[in-house]
JSON list of C-alpha atoms in Angstrom, two decimals:
[
{"chain": "A", "resi": 1, "resn": "UNK", "atom": "CA", "xyz": [-4.78, -19.80, 17.24]},
{"chain": "A", "resi": 2, "resn": "UNK", "atom": "CA", "xyz": [-1.12, -18.81, 17.63]},
{"chain": "A", "resi": 3, "resn": "UNK", "atom": "CA", "xyz": [-0.05, -21.68, 15.39]},
{"chain": "A", "resi": 4, "resn": "UNK", "atom": "CA", "xyz": [-2.50, -20.65, 12.68]},
{"chain": "A", "resi": 5, "resn": "UNK", "atom": "CA", "xyz": [-1.49, -17.00, 13.00]},
{"chain": "A", "resi": 6, "resn": "UNK", "atom": "CA", "xyz": [2.20, -17.66, 12.37]},
{"chain": "A", "resi": 7, "resn": "UNK", "atom": "CA", "xyz": [1.44, -20.13, 9.60]},
{"chain": "A", "resi": 8, "resn": "UNK", "atom": "CA", "xyz": [-0.83, -17.61, 7.90]},
{"chain": "A", "resi": 9, "resn": "UNK", "atom": "CA", "xyz": [1.74, -14.86, 8.35]},
{"chain": "A", "resi": 10, "resn": "UNK", "atom": "CA", "xyz": [4.43, -17.06, 6.81]},
{"chain": "A", "resi": 11, "resn": "UNK", "atom": "CA", "xyz": [2.22, -17.88, 3.82]},
{"chain": "A", "resi": 12, "resn": "UNK", "atom": "CA", "xyz": [1.43, -14.21, 3.27]},
{"chain": "A", "resi": 13, "resn": "UNK", "atom": "CA", "xyz": [5.11, -13.41, 2.72]},
{"chain": "A", "resi": 14, "resn": "UNK", "atom": "CA", "xyz": [6.61, -16.59, 1.33]},
{"chain": "A", "resi": 15, "resn": "UNK", "atom": "CA", "xyz": [4.79, -16.75, -1.98]},
{"chain": "A", "resi": 16, "resn": "UNK", "atom": "CA", "xyz": [5.58, -15.90, -5.58]},
{"chain": "A", "resi": 17, "resn": "UNK", "atom": "CA", "xyz": [3.09, -13.02, -5.72]},
{"chain": "A", "resi": 18, "resn": "UNK", "atom": "CA", "xyz": [4.76, -11.17, -2.86]},
{"chain": "A", "resi": 19, "resn": "UNK", "atom": "CA", "xyz": [8.24, -11.29, -4.34]},
{"chain": "A", "resi": 20, "resn": "UNK", "atom": "CA", "xyz": [7.01, -10.63, -7.88]},
{"chain": "A", "resi": 21, "resn": "UNK", "atom": "CA", "xyz": [5.08, -7.58, -6.73]},
{"chain": "A", "resi": 22, "resn": "UNK", "atom": "CA", "xyz": [7.98, -6.21, -4.69]},
{"chain": "A", "resi": 23, "resn": "UNK", "atom": "CA", "xyz": [10.38, -6.77, -7.59]},
{"chain": "A", "resi": 24, "resn": "UNK", "atom": "CA", "xyz": [8.06, -4.95, -10.01]},
{"chain": "A", "resi": 25, "resn": "UNK", "atom": "CA", "xyz": [7.68, -1.96, -7.67]},
{"chain": "A", "resi": 26, "resn": "UNK", "atom": "CA", "xyz": [11.43, -1.85, -7.03]},
{"chain": "A", "resi": 27, "resn": "UNK", "atom": "CA", "xyz": [12.14, -1.96, -10.77]},
{"chain": "A", "resi": 28, "resn": "UNK", "atom": "CA", "xyz": [9.78, 0.96, -11.46]},
{"chain": "A", "resi": 29, "resn": "UNK", "atom": "CA", "xyz": [10.98, 3.18, -8.62]},
{"chain": "A", "resi": 30, "resn": "UNK", "atom": "CA", "xyz": [14.70, 2.48, -8.76]},
{"chain": "A", "resi": 31, "resn": "UNK", "atom": "CA", "xyz": [14.79, 2.80, -12.54]},
{"chain": "A", "resi": 32, "resn": "UNK", "atom": "CA", "xyz": [13.14, 6.21, -12.22]},
{"chain": "A", "resi": 33, "resn": "UNK", "atom": "CA", "xyz": [15.73, 7.22, -9.60]},
{"chain": "A", "resi": 34, "resn": "UNK", "atom": "CA", "xyz": [18.63, 6.18, -11.84]},
{"chain": "A", "resi": 35, "resn": "UNK", "atom": "CA", "xyz": [17.19, 7.70, -15.01]},
{"chain": "A", "resi": 36, "resn": "UNK", "atom": "CA", "xyz": [16.43, 10.95, -13.22]},
{"chain": "A", "resi": 37, "resn": "UNK", "atom": "CA", "xyz": [19.97, 11.35, -11.92]},
{"chain": "A", "resi": 38, "resn": "UNK", "atom": "CA", "xyz": [22.59, 13.30, -13.93]},
{"chain": "A", "resi": 39, "resn": "UNK", "atom": "CA", "xyz": [26.06, 11.75, -14.38]},
{"chain": "A", "resi": 40, "resn": "UNK", "atom": "CA", "xyz": [27.42, 13.92, -11.57]},
{"chain": "A", "resi": 41, "resn": "UNK", "atom": "CA", "xyz": [25.89, 14.69, -8.20]},
{"chain": "A", "resi": 42, "resn": "UNK", "atom": "CA", "xyz": [24.50, 18.04, -9.28]},
{"chain": "A", "resi": 43, "resn": "UNK", "atom": "CA", "xyz": [20.72, 17.77, -8.75]},
{"chain": "A", "resi": 44, "resn": "UNK", "atom": "CA", "xyz": [18.66, 17.99, -5.59]},
{"chain": "A", "resi": 45, "resn": "UNK", "atom": "CA", "xyz": [17.48, 14.77, -3.94]},
{"chain": "A", "resi": 46, "resn": "UNK", "atom": "CA", "xyz": [13.96, 16.11, -4.31]},
{"chain": "A", "resi": 47, "resn": "UNK", "atom": "CA", "xyz": [14.31, 16.49, -8.06]},
{"chain": "A", "resi": 48, "resn": "UNK", "atom": "CA", "xyz": [15.06, 12.77, -8.09]},
{"chain": "A", "resi": 49, "resn": "UNK", "atom": "CA", "xyz": [12.18, 12.00, -5.73]},
{"chain": "A", "resi": 50, "resn": "UNK", "atom": "CA", "xyz": [9.83, 13.91, -8.02]},
{"chain": "A", "resi": 51, "resn": "UNK", "atom": "CA", "xyz": [10.83, 11.62, -10.88]},
{"chain": "A", "resi": 52, "resn": "UNK", "atom": "CA", "xyz": [10.41, 8.58, -8.66]},
{"chain": "A", "resi": 53, "resn": "UNK", "atom": "CA", "xyz": [6.88, 9.36, -7.49]},
{"chain": "A", "resi": 54, "resn": "UNK", "atom": "CA", "xyz": [5.62, 11.58, -10.28]},
{"chain": "A", "resi": 55, "resn": "UNK", "atom": "CA", "xyz": [7.11, 10.26, -13.50]},
{"chain": "A", "resi": 56, "resn": "UNK", "atom": "CA", "xyz": [7.88, 6.58, -12.90]},
{"chain": "A", "resi": 57, "resn": "UNK", "atom": "CA", "xyz": [4.51, 5.17, -13.97]},
{"chain": "A", "resi": 58, "resn": "UNK", "atom": "CA", "xyz": [4.12, 3.65, -10.51]},
{"chain": "A", "resi": 59, "resn": "UNK", "atom": "CA", "xyz": [1.31, 5.90, -9.25]},
{"chain": "A", "resi": 60, "resn": "UNK", "atom": "CA", "xyz": [-1.39, 5.00, -11.81]},
{"chain": "A", "resi": 61, "resn": "UNK", "atom": "CA", "xyz": [-0.89, 1.28, -11.16]},
{"chain": "A", "resi": 62, "resn": "UNK", "atom": "CA", "xyz": [0.06, 1.36, -7.48]},
{"chain": "A", "resi": 63, "resn": "UNK", "atom": "CA", "xyz": [-3.05, -0.53, -6.31]},
{"chain": "A", "resi": 64, "resn": "UNK", "atom": "CA", "xyz": [-2.24, -3.49, -8.56]},
{"chain": "A", "resi": 65, "resn": "UNK", "atom": "CA", "xyz": [0.78, -4.69, -6.62]},
{"chain": "A", "resi": 66, "resn": "UNK", "atom": "CA", "xyz": [-0.36, -5.10, -2.97]},
{"chain": "A", "resi": 67, "resn": "UNK", "atom": "CA", "xyz": [-3.13, -7.56, -3.91]},
{"chain": "A", "resi": 68, "resn": "UNK", "atom": "CA", "xyz": [-0.69, -9.94, -5.61]},
{"chain": "A", "resi": 69, "resn": "UNK", "atom": "CA", "xyz": [0.72, -11.41, -2.41]},
{"chain": "A", "resi": 70, "resn": "UNK", "atom": "CA", "xyz": [-2.10, -12.87, -0.35]},
{"chain": "A", "resi": 71, "resn": "UNK", "atom": "CA", "xyz": [-5.32, -10.94, -0.89]},
{"chain": "A", "resi": 72, "resn": "UNK", "atom": "CA", "xyz": [-6.89, -13.56, -3.16]},
{"chain": "A", "resi": 73, "resn": "UNK", "atom": "CA", "xyz": [-5.99, -16.55, -0.97]},
{"chain": "A", "resi": 74, "resn": "UNK", "atom": "CA", "xyz": [-9.52, -16.74, 0.43]},
{"chain": "A", "resi": 75, "resn": "UNK", "atom": "CA", "xyz": [-10.80, -17.53, -3.06]},
{"chain": "A", "resi": 76, "resn": "UNK", "atom": "CA", "xyz": [-8.83, -20.77, -3.11]},
{"chain": "A", "resi": 77, "resn": "UNK", "atom": "CA", "xyz": [-9.95, -21.64, 0.42]},
{"chain": "A", "resi": 78, "resn": "UNK", "atom": "CA", "xyz": [-13.57, -21.00, -0.55]},
{"chain": "A", "resi": 79, "resn": "UNK", "atom": "CA", "xyz": [-13.44, -22.99, -3.78]},
{"chain": "A", "resi": 80, "resn": "UNK", "atom": "CA", "xyz": [-11.82, -25.98, -2.06]},
{"chain": "A", "resi": 81, "resn": "UNK", "atom": "CA", "xyz": [-14.10, -25.82, 0.98]},
{"chain": "A", "resi": 82, "resn": "UNK", "atom": "CA", "xyz": [-11.10, -25.38, 3.27]},
{"chain": "A", "resi": 83, "resn": "UNK", "atom": "CA", "xyz": [-12.71, -22.30, 4.82]},
{"chain": "A", "resi": 84, "resn": "UNK", "atom": "CA", "xyz": [-15.37, -24.54, 6.42]},
{"chain": "A", "resi": 85, "resn": "UNK", "atom": "CA", "xyz": [-12.65, -26.44, 8.29]},
{"chain": "A", "resi": 86, "resn": "UNK", "atom": "CA", "xyz": [-11.19, -23.14, 9.45]},
{"chain": "A", "resi": 87, "resn": "UNK", "atom": "CA", "xyz": [-14.58, -21.94, 10.71]},
{"chain": "A", "resi": 88, "resn": "UNK", "atom": "CA", "xyz": [-15.07, -25.23, 12.54]},
{"chain": "A", "resi": 89, "resn": "UNK", "atom": "CA", "xyz": [-11.98, -24.47, 14.62]},
{"chain": "A", "resi": 90, "resn": "UNK", "atom": "CA", "xyz": [-12.34, -20.72, 15.15]},
{"chain": "A", "resi": 91, "resn": "UNK", "atom": "CA", "xyz": [-14.97, -18.03, 14.83]},
{"chain": "A", "resi": 92, "resn": "UNK", "atom": "CA", "xyz": [-15.10, -15.95, 11.63]},
{"chain": "A", "resi": 93, "resn": "UNK", "atom": "CA", "xyz": [-14.19, -12.89, 13.71]},
{"chain": "A", "resi": 94, "resn": "UNK", "atom": "CA", "xyz": [-11.03, -14.52, 15.02]},
{"chain": "A", "resi": 95, "resn": "UNK", "atom": "CA", "xyz": [-10.13, -15.78, 11.57]},
{"chain": "A", "resi": 96, "resn": "UNK", "atom": "CA", "xyz": [-10.84, -12.33, 10.16]},
{"chain": "A", "resi": 97, "resn": "UNK", "atom": "CA", "xyz": [-8.46, -10.68, 12.60]},
{"chain": "A", "resi": 98, "resn": "UNK", "atom": "CA", "xyz": [-5.66, -13.04, 11.65]},
{"chain": "A", "resi": 99, "resn": "UNK", "atom": "CA", "xyz": [-6.25, -12.82, 7.90]},
{"chain": "A", "resi": 100, "resn": "UNK", "atom": "CA", "xyz": [-6.62, -9.03, 7.94]},
{"chain": "A", "resi": 101, "resn": "UNK", "atom": "CA", "xyz": [-3.34, -8.74, 9.83]},
{"chain": "A", "resi": 102, "resn": "UNK", "atom": "CA", "xyz": [-1.41, -11.07, 7.49]},
{"chain": "A", "resi": 103, "resn": "UNK", "atom": "CA", "xyz": [-2.82, -9.60, 4.28]},
{"chain": "A", "resi": 104, "resn": "UNK", "atom": "CA", "xyz": [-2.29, -6.00, 5.40]},
{"chain": "A", "resi": 105, "resn": "UNK", "atom": "CA", "xyz": [1.29, -6.59, 6.52]},
{"chain": "A", "resi": 106, "resn": "UNK", "atom": "CA", "xyz": [2.27, -8.39, 3.33]},
{"chain": "A", "resi": 107, "resn": "UNK", "atom": "CA", "xyz": [0.77, -5.65, 1.15]},
{"chain": "A", "resi": 108, "resn": "UNK", "atom": "CA", "xyz": [2.29, -2.89, 3.25]},
{"chain": "A", "resi": 109, "resn": "UNK", "atom": "CA", "xyz": [5.79, -4.35, 3.35]},
{"chain": "A", "resi": 110, "resn": "UNK", "atom": "CA", "xyz": [5.66, -5.05, -0.39]},
{"chain": "A", "resi": 111, "resn": "UNK", "atom": "CA", "xyz": [5.48, -1.30, -1.05]},
{"chain": "A", "resi": 112, "resn": "UNK", "atom": "CA", "xyz": [7.37, 0.08, 1.94]},
{"chain": "A", "resi": 113, "resn": "UNK", "atom": "CA", "xyz": [10.66, -1.69, 1.22]},
{"chain": "A", "resi": 114, "resn": "UNK", "atom": "CA", "xyz": [11.07, -0.48, -2.41]},
{"chain": "A", "resi": 115, "resn": "UNK", "atom": "CA", "xyz": [9.92, 3.03, -1.48]},
{"chain": "A", "resi": 116, "resn": "UNK", "atom": "CA", "xyz": [12.47, 3.21, 1.33]},
{"chain": "A", "resi": 117, "resn": "UNK", "atom": "CA", "xyz": [15.15, 1.96, -1.07]},
{"chain": "A", "resi": 118, "resn": "UNK", "atom": "CA", "xyz": [14.19, 4.62, -3.64]},
{"chain": "A", "resi": 119, "resn": "UNK", "atom": "CA", "xyz": [14.39, 7.36, -1.00]},
{"chain": "A", "resi": 120, "resn": "UNK", "atom": "CA", "xyz": [17.82, 6.18, 0.12]},
{"chain": "A", "resi": 121, "resn": "UNK", "atom": "CA", "xyz": [18.99, 6.15, -3.50]},
{"chain": "A", "resi": 122, "resn": "UNK", "atom": "CA", "xyz": [17.64, 9.66, -4.05]},
{"chain": "A", "resi": 123, "resn": "UNK", "atom": "CA", "xyz": [19.56, 10.96, -1.04]},
{"chain": "A", "resi": 124, "resn": "UNK", "atom": "CA", "xyz": [22.69, 9.10, -2.11]},
{"chain": "A", "resi": 125, "resn": "UNK", "atom": "CA", "xyz": [22.67, 10.21, -5.75]},
{"chain": "A", "resi": 126, "resn": "UNK", "atom": "CA", "xyz": [21.33, 13.71, -5.18]},
{"chain": "A", "resi": 127, "resn": "UNK", "atom": "CA", "xyz": [22.07, 16.64, -2.90]},
{"chain": "A", "resi": 128, "resn": "UNK", "atom": "CA", "xyz": [19.88, 16.56, 0.23]},
{"chain": "A", "resi": 129, "resn": "UNK", "atom": "CA", "xyz": [18.60, 19.59, 2.07]},
{"chain": "A", "resi": 130, "resn": "UNK", "atom": "CA", "xyz": [16.83, 22.65, 0.68]},
{"chain": "A", "resi": 131, "resn": "UNK", "atom": "CA", "xyz": [17.30, 22.61, -3.12]},
{"chain": "A", "resi": 132, "resn": "UNK", "atom": "CA", "xyz": [20.01, 25.01, -4.30]},
{"chain": "A", "resi": 133, "resn": "UNK", "atom": "CA", "xyz": [21.67, 26.12, -7.56]},
{"chain": "A", "resi": 134, "resn": "UNK", "atom": "CA", "xyz": [19.68, 24.95, -10.61]},
{"chain": "A", "resi": 135, "resn": "UNK", "atom": "CA", "xyz": [16.98, 23.43, -8.38]},
{"chain": "A", "resi": 136, "resn": "UNK", "atom": "CA", "xyz": [16.52, 26.50, -6.22]},
{"chain": "A", "resi": 137, "resn": "UNK", "atom": "CA", "xyz": [12.82, 27.22, -5.78]},
{"chain": "A", "resi": 138, "resn": "UNK", "atom": "CA", "xyz": [11.86, 23.68, -6.76]},
{"chain": "A", "resi": 139, "resn": "UNK", "atom": "CA", "xyz": [9.93, 23.13, -3.53]},
{"chain": "A", "resi": 140, "resn": "UNK", "atom": "CA", "xyz": [8.72, 26.68, -2.94]},
{"chain": "A", "resi": 141, "resn": "UNK", "atom": "CA", "xyz": [5.18, 26.67, -1.57]},
{"chain": "A", "resi": 142, "resn": "UNK", "atom": "CA", "xyz": [5.16, 22.92, -0.91]},
{"chain": "A", "resi": 143, "resn": "UNK", "atom": "CA", "xyz": [4.81, 21.00, 2.33]},
{"chain": "A", "resi": 144, "resn": "UNK", "atom": "CA", "xyz": [8.10, 19.23, 1.61]},
{"chain": "A", "resi": 145, "resn": "UNK", "atom": "CA", "xyz": [10.05, 22.46, 1.99]},
{"chain": "A", "resi": 146, "resn": "UNK", "atom": "CA", "xyz": [8.39, 23.07, 5.35]},
{"chain": "A", "resi": 147, "resn": "UNK", "atom": "CA", "xyz": [9.24, 19.55, 6.49]},
{"chain": "A", "resi": 148, "resn": "UNK", "atom": "CA", "xyz": [12.89, 19.89, 5.44]},
{"chain": "A", "resi": 149, "resn": "UNK", "atom": "CA", "xyz": [13.32, 23.18, 7.26]},
{"chain": "A", "resi": 150, "resn": "UNK", "atom": "CA", "xyz": [11.50, 22.13, 10.45]},
{"chain": "A", "resi": 151, "resn": "UNK", "atom": "CA", "xyz": [12.43, 18.46, 10.80]},
{"chain": "A", "resi": 152, "resn": "UNK", "atom": "CA", "xyz": [15.17, 17.58, 8.33]},
{"chain": "A", "resi": 153, "resn": "UNK", "atom": "CA", "xyz": [15.49, 15.24, 5.36]},
{"chain": "A", "resi": 154, "resn": "UNK", "atom": "CA", "xyz": [14.73, 12.11, 7.34]},
{"chain": "A", "resi": 155, "resn": "UNK", "atom": "CA", "xyz": [11.11, 13.23, 7.82]},
{"chain": "A", "resi": 156, "resn": "UNK", "atom": "CA", "xyz": [10.43, 13.08, 4.08]},
{"chain": "A", "resi": 157, "resn": "UNK", "atom": "CA", "xyz": [11.94, 9.60, 3.68]},
{"chain": "A", "resi": 158, "resn": "UNK", "atom": "CA", "xyz": [10.18, 8.15, 6.71]},
{"chain": "A", "resi": 159, "resn": "UNK", "atom": "CA", "xyz": [6.93, 9.89, 5.80]},
{"chain": "A", "resi": 160, "resn": "UNK", "atom": "CA", "xyz": [6.86, 8.52, 2.26]},
{"chain": "A", "resi": 161, "resn": "UNK", "atom": "CA", "xyz": [7.79, 5.04, 3.49]},
{"chain": "A", "resi": 162, "resn": "UNK", "atom": "CA", "xyz": [5.01, 5.05, 6.11]},
{"chain": "A", "resi": 163, "resn": "UNK", "atom": "CA", "xyz": [2.46, 6.34, 3.59]},
{"chain": "A", "resi": 164, "resn": "UNK", "atom": "CA", "xyz": [3.57, 3.63, 1.16]},
{"chain": "A", "resi": 165, "resn": "UNK", "atom": "CA", "xyz": [3.15, 0.99, 3.85]},
{"chain": "A", "resi": 166, "resn": "UNK", "atom": "CA", "xyz": [-0.34, 2.19, 4.78]},
{"chain": "A", "resi": 167, "resn": "UNK", "atom": "CA", "xyz": [-1.32, 2.43, 1.11]},
{"chain": "A", "resi": 168, "resn": "UNK", "atom": "CA", "xyz": [-0.22, -1.18, 0.62]},
{"chain": "A", "resi": 169, "resn": "UNK", "atom": "CA", "xyz": [-2.26, -2.22, 3.66]},
{"chain": "A", "resi": 170, "resn": "UNK", "atom": "CA", "xyz": [-5.39, -0.49, 2.34]},
{"chain": "A", "resi": 171, "resn": "UNK", "atom": "CA", "xyz": [-5.33, -1.93, -1.15]},
{"chain": "A", "resi": 172, "resn": "UNK", "atom": "CA", "xyz": [-4.31, -5.45, -0.17]},
{"chain": "A", "resi": 173, "resn": "UNK", "atom": "CA", "xyz": [-7.30, -5.42, 2.20]},
{"chain": "A", "resi": 174, "resn": "UNK", "atom": "CA", "xyz": [-9.52, -4.14, -0.60]},
{"chain": "A", "resi": 175, "resn": "UNK", "atom": "CA", "xyz": [-8.46, -7.22, -2.55]},
{"chain": "A", "resi": 176, "resn": "UNK", "atom": "CA", "xyz": [-9.36, -9.41, 0.43]},
{"chain": "A", "resi": 177, "resn": "UNK", "atom": "CA", "xyz": [-12.70, -7.61, 0.67]},
{"chain": "A", "resi": 178, "resn": "UNK", "atom": "CA", "xyz": [-13.60, -8.54, -2.90]},
{"chain": "A", "resi": 179, "resn": "UNK", "atom": "CA", "xyz": [-12.31, -12.09, -2.33]},
{"chain": "A", "resi": 180, "resn": "UNK", "atom": "CA", "xyz": [-14.62, -12.53, 0.68]},
{"chain": "A", "resi": 181, "resn": "UNK", "atom": "CA", "xyz": [-17.74, -11.04, -0.92]},
{"chain": "A", "resi": 182, "resn": "UNK", "atom": "CA", "xyz": [-17.14, -12.37, -4.45]},
{"chain": "A", "resi": 183, "resn": "UNK", "atom": "CA", "xyz": [-14.76, -15.33, -4.11]},
{"chain": "A", "resi": 184, "resn": "UNK", "atom": "CA", "xyz": [-13.40, -15.14, -7.63]},
{"chain": "A", "resi": 185, "resn": "UNK", "atom": "CA", "xyz": [-9.63, -14.76, -7.95]},
{"chain": "A", "resi": 186, "resn": "UNK", "atom": "CA", "xyz": [-9.82, -12.58, -11.04]},
{"chain": "A", "resi": 187, "resn": "UNK", "atom": "CA", "xyz": [-12.31, -10.22, -9.41]},
{"chain": "A", "resi": 188, "resn": "UNK", "atom": "CA", "xyz": [-10.15, -9.99, -6.27]},
{"chain": "A", "resi": 189, "resn": "UNK", "atom": "CA", "xyz": [-7.10, -9.06, -8.36]},
{"chain": "A", "resi": 190, "resn": "UNK", "atom": "CA", "xyz": [-8.72, -6.69, -10.87]},
{"chain": "A", "resi": 191, "resn": "UNK", "atom": "CA", "xyz": [-11.53, -4.98, -8.91]},
{"chain": "A", "resi": 192, "resn": "UNK", "atom": "CA", "xyz": [-9.17, -3.07, -6.54]},
{"chain": "A", "resi": 193, "resn": "UNK", "atom": "CA", "xyz": [-7.48, -1.49, -9.55]},
{"chain": "A", "resi": 194, "resn": "UNK", "atom": "CA", "xyz": [-10.85, -0.47, -11.03]},
{"chain": "A", "resi": 195, "resn": "UNK", "atom": "CA", "xyz": [-11.93, 1.02, -7.70]},
{"chain": "A", "resi": 196, "resn": "UNK", "atom": "CA", "xyz": [-8.59, 2.79, -7.33]},
{"chain": "A", "resi": 197, "resn": "UNK", "atom": "CA", "xyz": [-8.85, 4.40, -10.75]},
{"chain": "A", "resi": 198, "resn": "UNK", "atom": "CA", "xyz": [-12.46, 5.40, -10.08]},
{"chain": "A", "resi": 199, "resn": "UNK", "atom": "CA", "xyz": [-11.55, 7.05, -6.80]},
{"chain": "A", "resi": 200, "resn": "UNK", "atom": "CA", "xyz": [-8.56, 8.76, -8.40]},
{"chain": "A", "resi": 201, "resn": "UNK", "atom": "CA", "xyz": [-10.80, 10.36, -11.03]},
{"chain": "A", "resi": 202, "resn": "UNK", "atom": "CA", "xyz": [-13.91, 10.88, -8.91]},
{"chain": "A", "resi": 203, "resn": "UNK", "atom": "CA", "xyz": [-12.06, 12.42, -5.95]},
{"chain": "A", "resi": 204, "resn": "UNK", "atom": "CA", "xyz": [-9.69, 14.55, -8.00]},
{"chain": "A", "resi": 205, "resn": "UNK", "atom": "CA", "xyz": [-10.92, 17.70, -6.26]},
{"chain": "A", "resi": 206, "resn": "UNK", "atom": "CA", "xyz": [-10.60, 16.24, -2.75]},
{"chain": "A", "resi": 207, "resn": "UNK", "atom": "CA", "xyz": [-6.88, 15.43, -2.33]},
{"chain": "A", "resi": 208, "resn": "UNK", "atom": "CA", "xyz": [-7.19, 14.25, 1.29]},
{"chain": "A", "resi": 209, "resn": "UNK", "atom": "CA", "xyz": [-9.50, 11.43, 0.14]},
{"chain": "A", "resi": 210, "resn": "UNK", "atom": "CA", "xyz": [-7.87, 10.71, -3.21]},
{"chain": "A", "resi": 211, "resn": "UNK", "atom": "CA", "xyz": [-5.82, 7.49, -2.94]},
{"chain": "A", "resi": 212, "resn": "UNK", "atom": "CA", "xyz": [-2.96, 8.55, -5.20]},
{"chain": "A", "resi": 213, "resn": "UNK", "atom": "CA", "xyz": [-2.66, 11.88, -3.35]},
{"chain": "A", "resi": 214, "resn": "UNK", "atom": "CA", "xyz": [-2.57, 10.00, -0.06]},
{"chain": "A", "resi": 215, "resn": "UNK", "atom": "CA", "xyz": [0.23, 7.79, -1.37]},
{"chain": "A", "resi": 216, "resn": "UNK", "atom": "CA", "xyz": [2.38, 10.79, -2.28]},
{"chain": "A", "resi": 217, "resn": "UNK", "atom": "CA", "xyz": [1.33, 12.85, 0.73]},
{"chain": "A", "resi": 218, "resn": "UNK", "atom": "CA", "xyz": [2.62, 16.13, -0.69]},
{"chain": "A", "resi": 219, "resn": "UNK", "atom": "CA", "xyz": [-0.65, 17.30, -2.25]},
{"chain": "A", "resi": 220, "resn": "UNK", "atom": "CA", "xyz": [-2.59, 16.61, 0.95]},
{"chain": "A", "resi": 221, "resn": "UNK", "atom": "CA", "xyz": [-0.57, 19.24, 2.77]},
{"chain": "A", "resi": 222, "resn": "UNK", "atom": "CA", "xyz": [0.17, 17.04, 5.79]},
{"chain": "A", "resi": 223, "resn": "UNK", "atom": "CA", "xyz": [1.80, 13.64, 6.06]},
{"chain": "A", "resi": 224, "resn": "UNK", "atom": "CA", "xyz": [0.06, 12.92, 9.40]},
{"chain": "A", "resi": 225, "resn": "UNK", "atom": "CA", "xyz": [-3.33, 13.77, 7.86]},
{"chain": "A", "resi": 226, "resn": "UNK", "atom": "CA", "xyz": [-2.65, 11.49, 4.90]},
{"chain": "A", "resi": 227, "resn": "UNK", "atom": "CA", "xyz": [-1.60, 8.69, 7.25]},
{"chain": "A", "resi": 228, "resn": "UNK", "atom": "CA", "xyz": [-4.69, 9.23, 9.39]},
{"chain": "A", "resi": 229, "resn": "UNK", "atom": "CA", "xyz": [-7.04, 8.99, 6.41]},
{"chain": "A", "resi": 230, "resn": "UNK", "atom": "CA", "xyz": [-5.29, 5.79, 5.28]},
{"chain": "A", "resi": 231, "resn": "UNK", "atom": "CA", "xyz": [-5.86, 4.33, 8.77]},
{"chain": "A", "resi": 232, "resn": "UNK", "atom": "CA", "xyz": [-9.55, 5.24, 8.54]},
{"chain": "A", "resi": 233, "resn": "UNK", "atom": "CA", "xyz": [-9.73, 3.48, 5.18]},
{"chain": "A", "resi": 234, "resn": "UNK", "atom": "CA", "xyz": [-8.12, 0.41, 6.76]},
{"chain": "A", "resi": 235, "resn": "UNK", "atom": "CA", "xyz": [-10.74, 0.35, 9.53]},
{"chain": "A", "resi": 236, "resn": "UNK", "atom": "CA", "xyz": [-13.63, 0.76, 7.08]},
{"chain": "A", "resi": 237, "resn": "UNK", "atom": "CA", "xyz": [-12.41, -1.97, 4.73]},
{"chain": "A", "resi": 238, "resn": "UNK", "atom": "CA", "xyz": [-11.66, -4.29, 7.66]},
{"chain": "A", "resi": 239, "resn": "UNK", "atom": "CA", "xyz": [-15.21, -3.82, 8.99]},
{"chain": "A", "resi": 240, "resn": "UNK", "atom": "CA", "xyz": [-16.71, -4.85, 5.64]},
{"chain": "A", "resi": 241, "resn": "UNK", "atom": "CA", "xyz": [-14.38, -7.86, 5.51]},
{"chain": "A", "resi": 242, "resn": "UNK", "atom": "CA", "xyz": [-15.62, -8.95, 8.94]},
{"chain": "A", "resi": 243, "resn": "UNK", "atom": "CA", "xyz": [-19.24, -8.57, 7.84]},
{"chain": "A", "resi": 244, "resn": "UNK", "atom": "CA", "xyz": [-18.53, -10.67, 4.76]},
{"chain": "A", "resi": 245, "resn": "UNK", "atom": "CA", "xyz": [-16.83, -13.44, 6.75]},
{"chain": "A", "resi": 246, "resn": "UNK", "atom": "CA", "xyz": [-19.70, -13.59, 9.25]},
{"chain": "A", "resi": 247, "resn": "UNK", "atom": "CA", "xyz": [-22.10, -13.83, 6.30]},
{"chain": "A", "resi": 248, "resn": "UNK", "atom": "CA", "xyz": [-20.07, -16.72, 4.85]},
{"chain": "A", "resi": 249, "resn": "UNK", "atom": "CA", "xyz": [-20.11, -18.44, 8.22]},
{"chain": "A", "resi": 250, "resn": "UNK", "atom": "CA", "xyz": [-23.89, -18.16, 8.63]},
{"chain": "A", "resi": 251, "resn": "UNK", "atom": "CA", "xyz": [-24.58, -19.27, 5.08]},
{"chain": "A", "resi": 252, "resn": "UNK", "atom": "CA", "xyz": [-22.33, -22.30, 5.50]}
]
C-alpha cells in the first residue's frame, strides 16, 4: 500500500496538467497584481488584492484548474481495465483513500502556491496595514479590516492561501467524483465547471455555501467559517466517491 500511495502521489504532481494549471492560475493572478499596481508604491496592498481576486477573471473559472492535474486519471484506468488489477490487490475503500488524498493535494497545491505568490506580491508592491491616504475607507465595514486590526496582515495572506488550497481540494475531488461515476474524461473535466457555475448562480443569496464566496472568504464574514464549509464539502464529495468506487468494485 505504501508503495502505491507514493507512486500515486508522485503521478498526481508530476504531470503536464498540474504544471499547466498552476501556470495558468499564476499568470491570471500575478498579471492582475502587476496591472493593478501604480508605478510608485502609493496604493494599499488591499487595493491590489481586490484586483487580484475580484477583477482578474480567475474567480468565474476557478473550478476549471484543479481538475486538470489528476482528477480524470480514473477514466484512463477504467477504460484500460487497469482498475480491476488495482482492486485485485486492495479494497476499493483503501484505493479510494489513497486516490482522494493524491487528487485533493494536487488540486489544492495547484491553487495555493499561485495565491500565496499573489499575496506576497501585493504586500511587496503595495502599502500593507490599514489603508490610508487615497485608499482610506476602502475596507470599512469588511471582515478584512477587522482581521488586519486584530491579527495583522499575515492573517489575510494565510487565510486566502488556505481557502485557495481547500477550494482546490474540493473541485479536484468533484472531478474525481464525475470520473468514478461517469468514467468519461471530457465529463470529468467539464462537469465540475458546470456545477460550479450552477452553484454560483443558484446560491447567490447564501454566501456561506456559494463556492466563489468561499474562495474569497471576505463575503462570508469569517475565514474559519468559509474553511469549515469547504471541509464539509470535501467530506461529502469524498463519501460519494467511495460509494462510486464500491459500486465499480461490485459490478466488476
